[in-house]
Amino acid sequence: MTIALALHGGAGTLRRSDMNPELEDAYRQGLERALEAGHAILRAGGSALDAVCASVCALEDDPLFNAGRGSVYNLDGKQEMEAAVMDGCRQDAGSVTGLAQVQNPVRLARAVMENTPHVTLGFAAAEDFSRRIGLPMQPPEYFHTDKRWQALQLEKERIANGGGDDDIPEDRKHGTVGAVALDAQGRLAAATSTGGRTAKWAGRIGDTPVIGAGTWADAHCAVSGTGHGEYFVRAAVGHEISARLRYLDETLASACDAVVHGQLTPMGGTGGVAAVDRFGRVALPFNCEGMYRAAIDGEGRKLIAIYRDENQR
Ligand code: ASP
């Protein structure tokens, strides 16, 4: 019986120079809590789908991460959250976009998968559906953090001064949370949730709710992405990793490296993925300074890491 769980709290971490020990500790504790929330379900024989949803809910509730509470602001000063889940054993998926008041977008994504004839719902209609099925809703203050508001002001200034994409600090560009899991019955699942990119246009849809881009699971692997979403969509990152396993018989690590370093990097797309395969192997590659990440792989090896020079897997 092999179980495994891997998660990310976003690629593009704070620069080491901007990090302090208390904050670093808070990030690590947030990752640890999310890891335990999902892994406890797997240890008790629960499903990969329940596990990834529990891990992602924990990260959505933590204002340090860019998803749910603590989401970034768009150009209009609003939060438009998105999320997706995919159940690999049924190859079924649900996703949501353009949410302002749903406390846990990942729960709504799951409800779309389980309780509607559709894969993706967005904006006011998705929020109406959330109210109808009784998921917790919150006022805008609940999701607000000064840090994200400040990031929007800096970003607007940068845009007004004609700054290019390359001068944006990574922690201002990136953020998303996601989890992937293998359960004791061999089922794989993935879940991802995000506020998107700071200063994105209103109505912009990123890679997270695009099944096959930021979120993918089938019988071979489960993948959750974080990074510059437009590139993840253009490279169909999640599906591409799975295709390499199936058609080229690559290992998870080499398929992930080929896509993250071999495809995204030359295109100019920064970010990374959390991935797990049907053997419980975990891969967490990224092509930027850091990625908040945590895992317990099929052999029970645990990892909690932020920066590049920490144990990569
Ligand atoms: N992938 C997210 C998006 O583009 C943001 C991120 O992970 O940095 O919306």
PDB file of C-alpha atoms and ligand atoms in Angstrom:
ATOM      1  CA  MET A   1       0.000   0.000   0.000  1.00  0.00           C
ATOM      2  CA  THR A   2       1.737   3.152  -1.223  1.00  0.00           C
ATOM      3  CA  ILE A   3       0.488   6.623  -0.454  1.00  0.00           C
ATOM      4  CA  ALA A   4       2.084   9.929  -1.410  1.00  0.00           C
ATOM      5  CA  LEU A   5       1.276  13.612  -1.267  1.00  0.00           C
ATOM      6  CA  ALA A   6       3.073  16.652  -2.665  1.00  0.00           C
ATOM      7  CA  LEU A   7       2.055  20.274  -2.569  1.00  0.00           C
ATOM      8  CA  HIS A   8       3.204  23.744  -3.487  1.00  0.00           C
ATOM      9  CA  GLY A   9       2.400  27.140  -2.043  1.00  0.00           C
ATOM     10  CA  GLY A  10       3.558  28.959  -5.154  1.00  0.00           C
ATOM     11  CA  ALA A  11       6.690  29.400  -7.200  1.00  0.00           C
ATOM     12  CA  GLY A  12       8.437  32.735  -6.905  1.00  0.00           C
ATOM     13  CA  THR A  13       9.193  33.011  -3.223  1.00  0.00           C
ATOM     14  CA  LEU A  14      10.279  36.044  -1.273  1.00  0.00           C
ATOM     15  CA  ARG A  15      13.919  36.871  -1.907  1.00  0.00           C
ATOM     16  CA  ARG A  16      16.116  35.585   0.915  1.00  0.00           C
ATOM     17  CA  SER A  17      17.028  39.205   1.695  1.00  0.00           C
ATOM     18  CA  ASP A  18      13.326  40.049   2.263  1.00  0.00           C
ATOM     19  CA  MET A  19      12.659  36.978   4.400  1.00  0.00           C
ATOM     20  CA  ASN A  20      13.058  36.985   8.172  1.00  0.00           C
ATOM     21  CA  PRO A  21      13.173  33.966  10.487  1.00  0.00           C
ATOM     22  CA  GLU A  22       9.646  34.490  11.874  1.00  0.00           C
ATOM     23  CA  LEU A  23       8.118  34.804   8.425  1.00  0.00           C
ATOM     24  CA  GLU A  24      10.062  31.830   7.122  1.00  0.00           C
ATOM     25  CA  ASP A  25       8.834  29.839  10.086  1.00  0.00           C
ATOM     26  CA  ALA A  26       5.240  30.876   9.369  1.00  0.00           C
ATOM     27  CA  TYR A  27       5.558  29.707   5.742  1.00  0.00           C
ATOM     28  CA  ARG A  28       7.042  26.384   6.802  1.00  0.00           C
ATOM     29  CA  GLN A  29       4.324  25.876   9.400  1.00  0.00           C
ATOM     30  CA  GLY A  30       1.652  26.664   6.804  1.00  0.00           C
ATOM     31  CA  LEU A  31       3.154  24.058   4.467  1.00  0.00           C
ATOM     32  CA  GLU A  32       3.406  21.534   7.291  1.00  0.00           C
ATOM     33  CA  ARG A  33      -0.241  22.049   8.318  1.00  0.00           C
ATOM     34  CA  ALA A  34      -1.422  21.588   4.732  1.00  0.00           C
ATOM     35  CA  LEU A  35       0.735  18.492   4.290  1.00  0.00           C
ATOM     36  CA  GLU A  36      -0.621  16.934   7.455  1.00  0.00           C
ATOM     37  CA  ALA A  37      -4.238  17.821   6.562  1.00  0.00           C
ATOM     38  CA  GLY A  38      -3.988  15.791   3.359  1.00  0.00           C
ATOM     39  CA  HIS A  39      -1.633  13.052   4.499  1.00  0.00           C
ATOM     40  CA  ALA A  40      -3.777  12.201   7.552  1.00  0.00           C
ATOM     41  CA  ILE A  41      -6.617  11.418   5.147  1.00  0.00           C
ATOM     42  CA  LEU A  42      -4.398   9.154   3.045  1.00  0.00           C
ATOM     43  CA  ARG A  43      -3.041   7.345   6.135  1.00  0.00           C
ATOM     44  CA  ALA A  44      -6.608   6.663   7.256  1.00  0.00           C
ATOM     45  CA  GLY A  45      -7.355   5.055   3.869  1.00  0.00           C
ATOM     46  CA  GLY A  46      -9.182   8.093   2.461  1.00  0.00           C
ATOM     47  CA  SER A  47      -9.224   9.102  -1.181  1.00  0.00           C
ATOM     48  CA  ALA A  48      -6.601  11.098  -3.050  1.00  0.00           C
ATOM     49  CA  LEU A  49      -9.371  13.530  -3.998  1.00  0.00           C
ATOM     50  CA  ASP A  50     -10.303  14.197  -0.364  1.00  0.00           C
ATOM     51  CA  ALA A  51      -6.620  14.551   0.524  1.00  0.00           C
ATOM     52  CA  VAL A  52      -5.769  17.147  -2.133  1.00  0.00           C
ATOM     53  CA  CYS A  53      -8.904  19.147  -1.325  1.00  0.00           C
ATOM     54  CA  ALA A  54      -8.019  19.160   2.404  1.00  0.00           C
ATOM     55  CA  SER A  55      -4.450  20.310   1.710  1.00  0.00           C
ATOM     56  CA  VAL A  56      -5.590  23.046  -0.657  1.00  0.00           C
ATOM     57  CA  CYS A  57      -8.321  24.242   1.762  1.00  0.00           C
ATOM     58  CA  ALA A  58      -5.660  24.612   4.465  1.00  0.00           C
ATOM     59  CA  LEU A  59      -3.530  26.740   2.130  1.00  0.00           C
ATOM     60  CA  GLU A  60      -6.556  28.789   0.982  1.00  0.00           C
ATOM     61  CA  ASP A  61      -7.335  29.612   4.621  1.00  0.00           C
ATOM     62  CA  ASP A  62      -3.756  30.744   5.269  1.00  0.00           C
ATOM     63  CA  PRO A  63      -3.372  34.429   4.289  1.00  0.00           C
ATOM     64  CA  LEU A  64       0.329  33.967   3.513  1.00  0.00           C
ATOM     65  CA  PHE A  65      -0.468  32.140   0.286  1.00  0.00           C
ATOM     66  CA  ASN A  66      -2.044  33.531  -2.889  1.00  0.00           C
ATOM     67  CA  ALA A  67      -5.333  31.602  -2.888  1.00  0.00           C
ATOM     68  CA  GLY A  68      -8.615  32.107  -1.025  1.00  0.00           C
ATOM     69  CA  ARG A  69      -7.795  34.405   1.903  1.00  0.00           C
ATOM     70  CA  GLY A  70      -4.750  36.473   0.916  1.00  0.00           C
ATOM     71  CA  SER A  71      -5.382  36.362  -2.851  1.00  0.00           C
ATOM     72  CA  VAL A  72      -3.734  39.007  -5.024  1.00  0.00           C
ATOM     73  CA  TYR A  73      -5.593  41.958  -6.587  1.00  0.00           C
ATOM     74  CA  ASN A  74      -6.333  42.568 -10.247  1.00  0.00           C
ATOM     75  CA  LEU A  75      -5.822  45.895 -12.024  1.00  0.00           C
ATOM     76  CA  ASP A  76      -9.255  47.089 -10.849  1.00  0.00           C
ATOM     77  CA  GLY A  77      -8.367  46.414  -7.196  1.00  0.00           C
ATOM     78  CA  LYS A  78     -10.603  43.324  -7.051  1.00  0.00           C
ATOM     79  CA  GLN A  79      -9.843  39.702  -6.260  1.00  0.00           C
ATOM     80  CA  GLU A  80     -10.863  37.131  -8.865  1.00  0.00           C
ATOM     81  CA  MET A  81     -10.038  33.685  -7.559  1.00  0.00           C
ATOM     82  CA  GLU A  82      -9.894  30.444  -9.507  1.00  0.00           C
ATOM     83  CA  ALA A  83      -9.489  26.756  -8.681  1.00  0.00           C
ATOM     84  CA  ALA A  84      -9.634  23.268 -10.179  1.00  0.00           C
ATOM     85  CA  VAL A  85      -9.746  19.629  -9.140  1.00  0.00           C
ATOM     86  CA  MET A  86      -9.179  16.504 -11.176  1.00  0.00           C
ATOM     87  CA  ASP A  87      -9.934  12.953 -10.155  1.00  0.00           C
ATOM     88  CA  GLY A  88      -7.465  10.783 -12.058  1.00  0.00           C
ATOM     89  CA  CYS A  89      -9.251   7.456 -11.686  1.00  0.00           C
ATOM     90  CA  ARG A  90     -12.420   8.752 -13.371  1.00  0.00           C
ATOM     91  CA  GLN A  91     -10.604  11.370 -15.433  1.00  0.00           C
ATOM     92  CA  ASP A  92     -13.234  13.793 -14.244  1.00  0.00           C
ATOM     93  CA  ALA A  93     -12.615  17.444 -13.505  1.00  0.00           C
ATOM     94  CA  GLY A  94     -14.192  20.633 -12.231  1.00  0.00           C
ATOM     95  CA  SER A  95     -12.973  24.214 -12.209  1.00  0.00           C
ATOM     96  CA  VAL A  96     -14.096  27.709 -11.319  1.00  0.00           C
ATOM     97  CA  THR A  97     -12.941  31.215 -12.151  1.00  0.00           C
ATOM     98  CA  GLY A  98     -13.766  34.845 -11.367  1.00  0.00           C
ATOM     99  CA  LEU A  99     -14.770  34.275  -7.730  1.00  0.00           C
ATOM    100  CA  ALA A 100     -14.914  37.131  -5.232  1.00  0.00           C
ATOM    101  CA  GLN A 101     -16.647  35.707  -2.179  1.00  0.00           C
ATOM    102  CA  VAL A 102     -16.305  31.931  -2.060  1.00  0.00           C
ATOM    103  CA  GLN A 103     -14.267  31.054   1.039  1.00  0.00           C
ATOM    104  CA  ASN A 104     -12.762  27.895  -0.447  1.00  0.00           C
ATOM    105  CA  PRO A 105     -12.742  27.983  -4.248  1.00  0.00           C
ATOM    106  CA  VAL A 106     -11.425  24.401  -4.392  1.00  0.00           C
ATOM    107  CA  ARG A 107     -14.623  23.150  -2.750  1.00  0.00           C
ATOM    108  CA  LEU A 108     -16.678  24.878  -5.422  1.00  0.00           C
ATOM    109  CA  ALA A 109     -14.495  23.354  -8.156  1.00  0.00           C
ATOM    110  CA  ARG A 110     -15.193  19.941  -6.684  1.00  0.00           C
ATOM    111  CA  ALA A 111     -18.923  20.686  -6.540  1.00  0.00           C
ATOM    112  CA  VAL A 112     -18.858  21.646 -10.227  1.00  0.00           C
ATOM    113  CA  MET A 113     -17.235  18.281 -10.987  1.00  0.00           C
ATOM    114  CA  GLU A 114     -19.626  16.270  -8.831  1.00  0.00           C
ATOM    115  CA  ASN A 115     -22.913  18.155  -9.072  1.00  0.00           C
ATOM    116  CA  THR A 116     -23.139  19.775 -12.512  1.00  0.00           C
ATOM    117  CA  PRO A 117     -23.024  18.532 -16.107  1.00  0.00           C
ATOM    118  CA  HIS A 118     -20.100  20.924 -16.760  1.00  0.00           C
ATOM    119  CA  VAL A 119     -16.361  21.176 -16.169  1.00  0.00           C
ATOM    120  CA  THR A 120     -15.925  24.940 -15.713  1.00  0.00           C
ATOM    121  CA  LEU A 121     -18.153  27.652 -14.235  1.00  0.00           C
ATOM    122  CA  GLY A 122     -17.230  31.295 -13.828  1.00  0.00           C
ATOM    123  CA  PHE A 123     -18.012  34.670 -12.313  1.00  0.00           C
ATOM    124  CA  ALA A 124     -21.468  35.607 -10.925  1.00  0.00           C
ATOM    125  CA  ALA A 125     -23.116  32.359 -12.011  1.00  0.00           C
ATOM    126  CA  ALA A 126     -20.458  30.306 -10.228  1.00  0.00           C
ATOM    127  CA  GLU A 127     -20.974  32.347  -7.064  1.00  0.00           C
ATOM    128  CA  ASP A 128     -24.750  31.893  -7.320  1.00  0.00           C
ATOM    129  CA  PHE A 129     -24.212  28.151  -7.584  1.00  0.00           C
ATOM    130  CA  SER A 130     -21.966  28.282  -4.514  1.00  0.00           C
ATOM    131  CA  ARG A 131     -24.684  30.084  -2.520  1.00  0.00           C
ATOM    132  CA  ARG A 132     -27.330  27.635  -3.703  1.00  0.00           C
ATOM    133  CA  ILE A 133     -25.405  24.618  -2.482  1.00  0.00           C
ATOM    134  CA  GLY A 134     -24.564  26.323   0.810  1.00  0.00           C
ATOM    135  CA  LEU A 135     -20.782  26.669   0.610  1.00  0.00           C
ATOM    136  CA  PRO A 136     -19.396  29.313   2.997  1.00  0.00           C
ATOM    137  CA  MET A 137     -19.179  32.816   1.493  1.00  0.00           C
ATOM    138  CA  GLN A 138     -17.189  35.739   2.901  1.00  0.00           C
ATOM    139  CA  PRO A 139     -17.159  39.524   2.464  1.00  0.00           C
ATOM    140  CA  PRO A 140     -14.202  41.169   0.636  1.00  0.00           C
ATOM    141  CA  GLU A 141     -12.513  42.117   3.972  1.00  0.00           C
ATOM    142  CA  TYR A 142     -12.033  38.428   4.731  1.00  0.00           C
ATOM    143  CA  PHE A 143      -9.796  37.983   1.677  1.00  0.00           C
ATOM    144  CA  HIS A 144      -7.882  41.266   2.039  1.00  0.00           C
ATOM    145  CA  THR A 145      -4.242  41.512   3.113  1.00  0.00           C
ATOM    146  CA  ASP A 146      -2.254  44.754   3.186  1.00  0.00           C
ATOM    147  CA  LYS A 147       0.682  42.934   1.626  1.00  0.00           C
ATOM    148  CA  ARG A 148      -1.274  42.068  -1.557  1.00  0.00           C
ATOM    149  CA  TRP A 149      -2.815  45.546  -1.760  1.00  0.00           C
ATOM    150  CA  GLN A 150       0.647  47.069  -1.488  1.00  0.00           C
ATOM    151  CA  ALA A 151       1.915  44.717  -4.209  1.00  0.00           C
ATOM    152  CA  LEU A 152      -0.815  46.018  -6.529  1.00  0.00           C
ATOM    153  CA  GLN A 153       0.189  49.643  -5.903  1.00  0.00           C
ATOM    154  CA  LEU A 154       3.847  48.820  -6.644  1.00  0.00           C
ATOM    155  CA  GLU A 155       2.865  46.926  -9.735  1.00  0.00           C
ATOM    156  CA  LYS A 156       0.706  49.791 -11.046  1.00  0.00           C
ATOM    157  CA  GLU A 157       3.619  52.179 -10.474  1.00  0.00           C
ATOM    158  CA  ARG A 158       5.942  49.856 -12.328  1.00  0.00           C
ATOM    159  CA  ILE A 159       3.540  49.595 -15.265  1.00  0.00           C
ATOM    160  CA  ALA A 160       3.054  53.409 -15.318  1.00  0.00           C
ATOM    161  CA  ASN A 161       6.861  53.807 -15.492  1.00  0.00           C
ATOM    162  CA  GLY A 162       7.007  51.500 -18.501  1.00  0.00           C
ATOM    163  CA  GLY A 163       8.669  48.580 -16.626  1.00  0.00           C
ATOM    164  CA  GLY A 164       8.941  45.275 -18.452  1.00  0.00           C
ATOM    165  CA  ASP A 165       7.921  41.852 -17.192  1.00  0.00           C
ATOM    166  CA  ASP A 166      11.509  40.985 -16.319  1.00  0.00           C
ATOM    167  CA  ASP A 167      11.899  43.569 -13.577  1.00  0.00           C
ATOM    168  CA  ILE A 168       9.033  42.266 -11.433  1.00  0.00           C
ATOM    169  CA  PRO A 169      10.206  40.640  -8.192  1.00  0.00           C
ATOM    170  CA  GLU A 170       9.278  36.960  -8.300  1.00  0.00           C
ATOM    171  CA  ASP A 171       7.133  37.042  -5.191  1.00  0.00           C
ATOM    172  CA  ARG A 172       5.021  39.768  -6.778  1.00  0.00           C
ATOM    173  CA  LYS A 173       4.614  37.827 -10.015  1.00  0.00           C
ATOM    174  CA  HIS A 174       3.815  34.412  -8.668  1.00  0.00           C
ATOM    175  CA  GLY A 175       1.750  32.474  -6.207  1.00  0.00           C
ATOM    176  CA  THR A 176      -0.835  29.697  -6.289  1.00  0.00           C
ATOM    177  CA  VAL A 177      -1.372  26.663  -4.125  1.00  0.00           C
ATOM    178  CA  GLY A 178      -1.824  23.082  -5.210  1.00  0.00           C
ATOM    179  CA  ALA A 179      -1.651  19.476  -4.105  1.00  0.00           C
ATOM    180  CA  VAL A 180      -1.325  16.080  -5.786  1.00  0.00           C
ATOM    181  CA  ALA A 181      -1.818  12.696  -4.176  1.00  0.00           C
ATOM    182  CA  LEU A 182      -1.775   8.928  -4.633  1.00  0.00           C
ATOM    183  CA  ASP A 183      -4.066   6.994  -2.303  1.00  0.00           C
ATOM    184  CA  ALA A 184      -3.868   3.419  -0.998  1.00  0.00           C
ATOM    185  CA  GLN A 185      -6.204   2.227  -3.758  1.00  0.00           C
ATOM    186  CA  GLY A 186      -3.894   3.574  -6.444  1.00  0.00           C
ATOM    187  CA  ARG A 187      -6.037   6.588  -7.311  1.00  0.00           C
ATOM    188  CA  LEU A 188      -4.401   9.902  -8.256  1.00  0.00           C
ATOM    189  CA  ALA A 189      -5.861  13.396  -7.861  1.00  0.00           C
ATOM    190  CA  ALA A 190      -4.805  17.016  -8.260  1.00  0.00           C
ATOM    191  CA  ALA A 191      -6.176  20.312  -6.938  1.00  0.00           C
ATOM    192  CA  THR A 192      -5.007  23.883  -7.535  1.00  0.00           C
ATOM    193  CA  SER A 193      -6.255  27.257  -6.291  1.00  0.00           C
ATOM    194  CA  THR A 194      -5.083  30.818  -6.929  1.00  0.00           C
ATOM    195  CA  GLY A 195      -5.738  34.527  -6.879  1.00  0.00           C
ATOM    196  CA  GLY A 196      -3.850  34.626 -10.185  1.00  0.00           C
ATOM    197  CA  ARG A 197      -1.320  37.332 -10.998  1.00  0.00           C
ATOM    198  CA  THR A 198      -1.141  40.738  -9.367  1.00  0.00           C
ATOM    199  CA  ALA A 199      -2.516  43.455 -11.676  1.00  0.00           C
ATOM    200  CA  LYS A 200      -3.999  40.965 -14.128  1.00  0.00           C
ATOM    201  CA  TRP A 201      -6.800  42.365 -16.266  1.00  0.00           C
ATOM    202  CA  ALA A 202     -10.316  41.929 -14.909  1.00  0.00           C
ATOM    203  CA  GLY A 203     -11.727  38.756 -16.440  1.00  0.00           C
ATOM    204  CA  ARG A 204      -8.296  37.240 -17.148  1.00  0.00           C
ATOM    205  CA  ILE A 205      -8.350  33.457 -16.819  1.00  0.00           C
ATOM    206  CA  GLY A 206      -5.060  31.770 -15.960  1.00  0.00           C
ATOM    207  CA  ASP A 207      -3.792  28.207 -16.133  1.00  0.00           C
ATOM    208  CA  THR A 208      -5.209  26.983 -12.826  1.00  0.00           C
ATOM    209  CA  PRO A 209      -8.805  26.340 -14.015  1.00  0.00           C
ATOM    210  CA  VAL A 210      -7.669  25.181 -17.473  1.00  0.00           C
ATOM    211  CA  ILE A 211      -7.688  21.410 -17.219  1.00  0.00           C
ATOM    212  CA  GLY A 212      -4.496  20.011 -18.756  1.00  0.00           C
ATOM    213  CA  ALA A 213      -2.548  23.240 -18.139  1.00  0.00           C
ATOM    214  CA  GLY A 214      -2.280  24.092 -14.408  1.00  0.00           C
ATOM    215  CA  THR A 215      -4.188  21.039 -13.205  1.00  0.00           C
ATOM    216  CA  TRP A 216      -4.188  17.456 -14.468  1.00  0.00           C
ATOM    217  CA  ALA A 217      -4.668  13.908 -13.153  1.00  0.00           C
ATOM    218  CA  ASP A 218      -5.147  10.554 -14.865  1.00  0.00           C
ATOM    219  CA  ALA A 219      -4.180   6.960 -14.127  1.00  0.00           C
ATOM    220  CA  HIS A 220      -0.470   7.749 -14.574  1.00  0.00           C
ATOM    221  CA  CYS A 221       0.228  10.969 -12.716  1.00  0.00           C
ATOM    222  CA  ALA A 222      -1.245  14.059 -11.089  1.00  0.00           C
ATOM    223  CA  VAL A 223       0.158  17.542 -11.677  1.00  0.00           C
ATOM    224  CA  SER A 224      -0.497  20.972 -10.180  1.00  0.00           C
ATOM    225  CA  GLY A 225       1.301  24.006 -11.598  1.00  0.00           C
ATOM    226  CA  THR A 226       2.329  27.427 -10.388  1.00  0.00           C
ATOM    227  CA  GLY A 227       3.899  30.156 -12.438  1.00  0.00           C
ATOM    228  CA  HIS A 228       3.200  32.469 -15.341  1.00  0.00           C
ATOM    229  CA  GLY A 229      -0.141  31.010 -16.325  1.00  0.00           C
ATOM    230  CA  GLU A 230      -0.192  32.124 -19.936  1.00  0.00           C
ATOM    231  CA  TYR A 231       2.861  29.937 -20.611  1.00  0.00           C
ATOM    232  CA  PHE A 232       1.402  26.998 -18.716  1.00  0.00           C
ATOM    233  CA  VAL A 233      -1.682  27.181 -20.939  1.00  0.00           C
ATOM    234  CA  ARG A 234       0.379  27.506 -24.122  1.00  0.00           C
ATOM    235  CA  ALA A 235       2.506  24.479 -23.164  1.00  0.00           C
ATOM    236  CA  ALA A 236      -0.442  22.444 -21.758  1.00  0.00           C
ATOM    237  CA  VAL A 237       1.930  21.650 -18.913  1.00  0.00           C
ATOM    238  CA  GLY A 238      -0.053  19.101 -16.886  1.00  0.00           C
ATOM    239  CA  HIS A 239      -1.199  17.088 -19.873  1.00  0.00           C
ATOM    240  CA  GLU A 240       2.210  17.267 -21.511  1.00  0.00           C
ATOM    241  CA  ILE A 241       3.887  15.710 -18.465  1.00  0.00           C
ATOM    242  CA  SER A 242       1.386  12.869 -18.493  1.00  0.00           C
ATOM    243  CA  ALA A 243       1.806  12.403 -22.271  1.00  0.00           C
ATOM    244  CA  ARG A 244       5.569  12.018 -21.844  1.00  0.00           C
ATOM    245  CA  LEU A 245       4.995   9.246 -19.277  1.00  0.00           C
ATOM    246  CA  ARG A 246       2.534   7.451 -21.515  1.00  0.00           C
ATOM    247  CA  TYR A 247       4.138   7.829 -24.931  1.00  0.00           C
ATOM    248  CA  LEU A 248       7.831   8.108 -24.153  1.00  0.00           C
ATOM    249  CA  ASP A 249       7.853   5.921 -21.078  1.00  0.00           C
ATOM    250  CA  GLU A 250       9.819   8.574 -19.212  1.00  0.00           C
ATOM    251  CA  THR A 251      10.076   8.686 -15.445  1.00  0.00           C
ATOM    252  CA  LEU A 252       8.085  11.357 -13.636  1.00  0.00           C
ATOM    253  CA  ALA A 253      11.247  13.312 -12.824  1.00  0.00           C
ATOM    254  CA  SER A 254      12.477  13.396 -16.405  1.00  0.00           C
ATOM    255  CA  ALA A 255       9.030  14.212 -17.848  1.00  0.00           C
ATOM    256  CA  CYS A 256       8.658  17.119 -15.398  1.00  0.00           C
ATOM    257  CA  ASP A 257      12.169  18.383 -16.113  1.00  0.00           C
ATOM    258  CA  ALA A 258      11.608  18.157 -19.864  1.00  0.00           C
ATOM    259  CA  VAL A 259       8.478  20.295 -19.611  1.00  0.00           C
ATOM    260  CA  VAL A 260       9.572  22.795 -16.934  1.00  0.00           C
ATOM    261  CA  HIS A 261      13.184  23.264 -18.020  1.00  0.00           C
ATOM    262  CA  GLY A 262      13.016  22.064 -21.636  1.00  0.00           C
ATOM    263  CA  GLN A 263       9.777  23.781 -22.690  1.00  0.00           C
ATOM    264  CA  LEU A 264       8.764  26.531 -20.277  1.00  0.00           C
ATOM    265  CA  THR A 265      12.228  27.995 -19.734  1.00  0.00           C
ATOM    266  CA  PRO A 266      13.013  28.585 -23.425  1.00  0.00           C
ATOM    267  CA  MET A 267       9.551  30.120 -23.921  1.00  0.00           C
ATOM    268  CA  GLY A 268      10.257  32.544 -21.050  1.00  0.00           C
ATOM    269  CA  GLY A 269       7.707  31.009 -18.683  1.00  0.00           C
ATOM    270  CA  THR A 270       8.760  30.873 -15.043  1.00  0.00           C
ATOM    271  CA  GLY A 271       7.253  28.562 -12.449  1.00  0.00           C
ATOM    272  CA  GLY A 272       7.142  24.961 -11.340  1.00  0.00           C
ATOM    273  CA  VAL A 273       4.942  21.962 -10.614  1.00  0.00           C
ATOM    274  CA  ALA A 274       4.109  19.488  -7.876  1.00  0.00           C
ATOM    275  CA  ALA A 275       3.654  16.031  -9.401  1.00  0.00           C
ATOM    276  CA  VAL A 276       3.178  12.451  -8.234  1.00  0.00           C
ATOM    277  CA  ASP A 277       3.002   9.239 -10.256  1.00  0.00           C
ATOM    278  CA  ARG A 278       1.210   5.936  -9.733  1.00  0.00           C
ATOM    279  CA  PHE A 279       4.258   4.506  -7.953  1.00  0.00           C
ATOM    280  CA  GLY A 280       4.254   7.277  -5.343  1.00  0.00           C
ATOM    281  CA  ARG A 281       7.247   9.061  -6.810  1.00  0.00           C
ATOM    282  CA  VAL A 282       7.216  12.796  -6.330  1.00  0.00           C
ATOM    283  CA  ALA A 283       8.709  15.586  -8.473  1.00  0.00           C
ATOM    284  CA  LEU A 284       8.829  19.278  -7.533  1.00  0.00           C
ATOM    285  CA  PRO A 285      10.870  21.055 -10.238  1.00  0.00           C
ATOM    286  CA  PHE A 286      10.874  24.832 -10.804  1.00  0.00           C
ATOM    287  CA  ASN A 287      12.889  27.304 -12.846  1.00  0.00           C
ATOM    288  CA  CYS A 288      12.903  30.311 -10.500  1.00  0.00           C
ATOM    289  CA  GLU A 289      14.575  31.189  -7.200  1.00  0.00           C
ATOM    290  CA  GLY A 290      12.266  29.146  -5.030  1.00  0.00           C
ATOM    291  CA  MET A 291       8.960  27.380  -4.658  1.00  0.00           C
ATOM    292  CA  TYR A 292       7.130  26.851  -1.374  1.00  0.00           C
ATOM    293  CA  ARG A 293       6.793  23.095  -1.370  1.00  0.00           C
ATOM    294  CA  ALA A 294       6.249  20.023   0.780  1.00  0.00           C
ATOM    295  CA  ALA A 295       5.872  16.301   0.234  1.00  0.00           C
ATOM    296  CA  ILE A 296       5.793  12.849   1.732  1.00  0.00           C
ATOM    297  CA  ASP A 297       6.619  10.416  -1.046  1.00  0.00           C
ATOM    298  CA  GLY A 298       5.720   6.744  -1.404  1.00  0.00           C
ATOM    299  CA  GLU A 299       8.725   5.711   0.651  1.00  0.00           C
ATOM    300  CA  GLY A 300       7.678   7.993   3.492  1.00  0.00           C
ATOM    301  CA  ARG A 301      10.414  10.585   2.879  1.00  0.00           C
ATOM    302  CA  LYS A 302       9.312  14.018   3.989  1.00  0.00           C
ATOM    303  CA  LEU A 303      10.354  17.350   2.519  1.00  0.00           C
ATOM    304  CA  ILE A 304       9.480  20.930   3.445  1.00  0.00           C
ATOM    305  CA  ALA A 305      11.442  23.486   1.465  1.00  0.00           C
ATOM    306  CA  ILE A 306      11.385  26.992   0.042  1.00  0.00           C
ATOM    307  CA  TYR A 307      14.626  27.824  -1.769  1.00  0.00           C
ATOM    308  CA  ARG A 308      16.466  26.276  -4.665  1.00  0.00           C
ATOM    309  CA  ASP A 309      19.461  25.086  -2.684  1.00  0.00           C
ATOM    310  CA  GLU A 310      17.295  23.031  -0.333  1.00  0.00           C
ATOM    311  CA  ASN A 311      16.925  19.384  -1.153  1.00  0.00           C
ATOM    312  CA  GLN A 312      15.188  19.230  -4.552  1.00  0.00           C
ATOM    313  CA  ARG A 313      13.147  16.279  -5.570  1.00  0.00           C
TER     314      ARG A 313
HETATM  315  N1  ASP B   1      -0.380  30.338 -12.259  1.00  0.00           N
HETATM  316  C1  ASP B   1      -1.022  31.477 -11.661  1.00  0.00           C
HETATM  317  C2  ASP B   1      -1.638  32.307 -12.740  1.00  0.00           C
HETATM  318  O1  ASP B   1      -0.996  32.594 -13.727  1.00  0.00           O
HETATM  319  C3  ASP B   1      -0.134  32.329 -10.838  1.00  0.00           C
HETATM  320  C4  ASP B   1       1.040  31.690 -10.227  1.00  0.00           C
HETATM  321  O2  ASP B   1       1.072  30.520  -9.939  1.00  0.00           O
HETATM  322  O3  ASP B   1       2.020  32.389 -10.000  1.00  0.00           O
HETATM  323  O4  ASP B   1      -2.743  32.714 -12.564  1.00  0.00           O
END
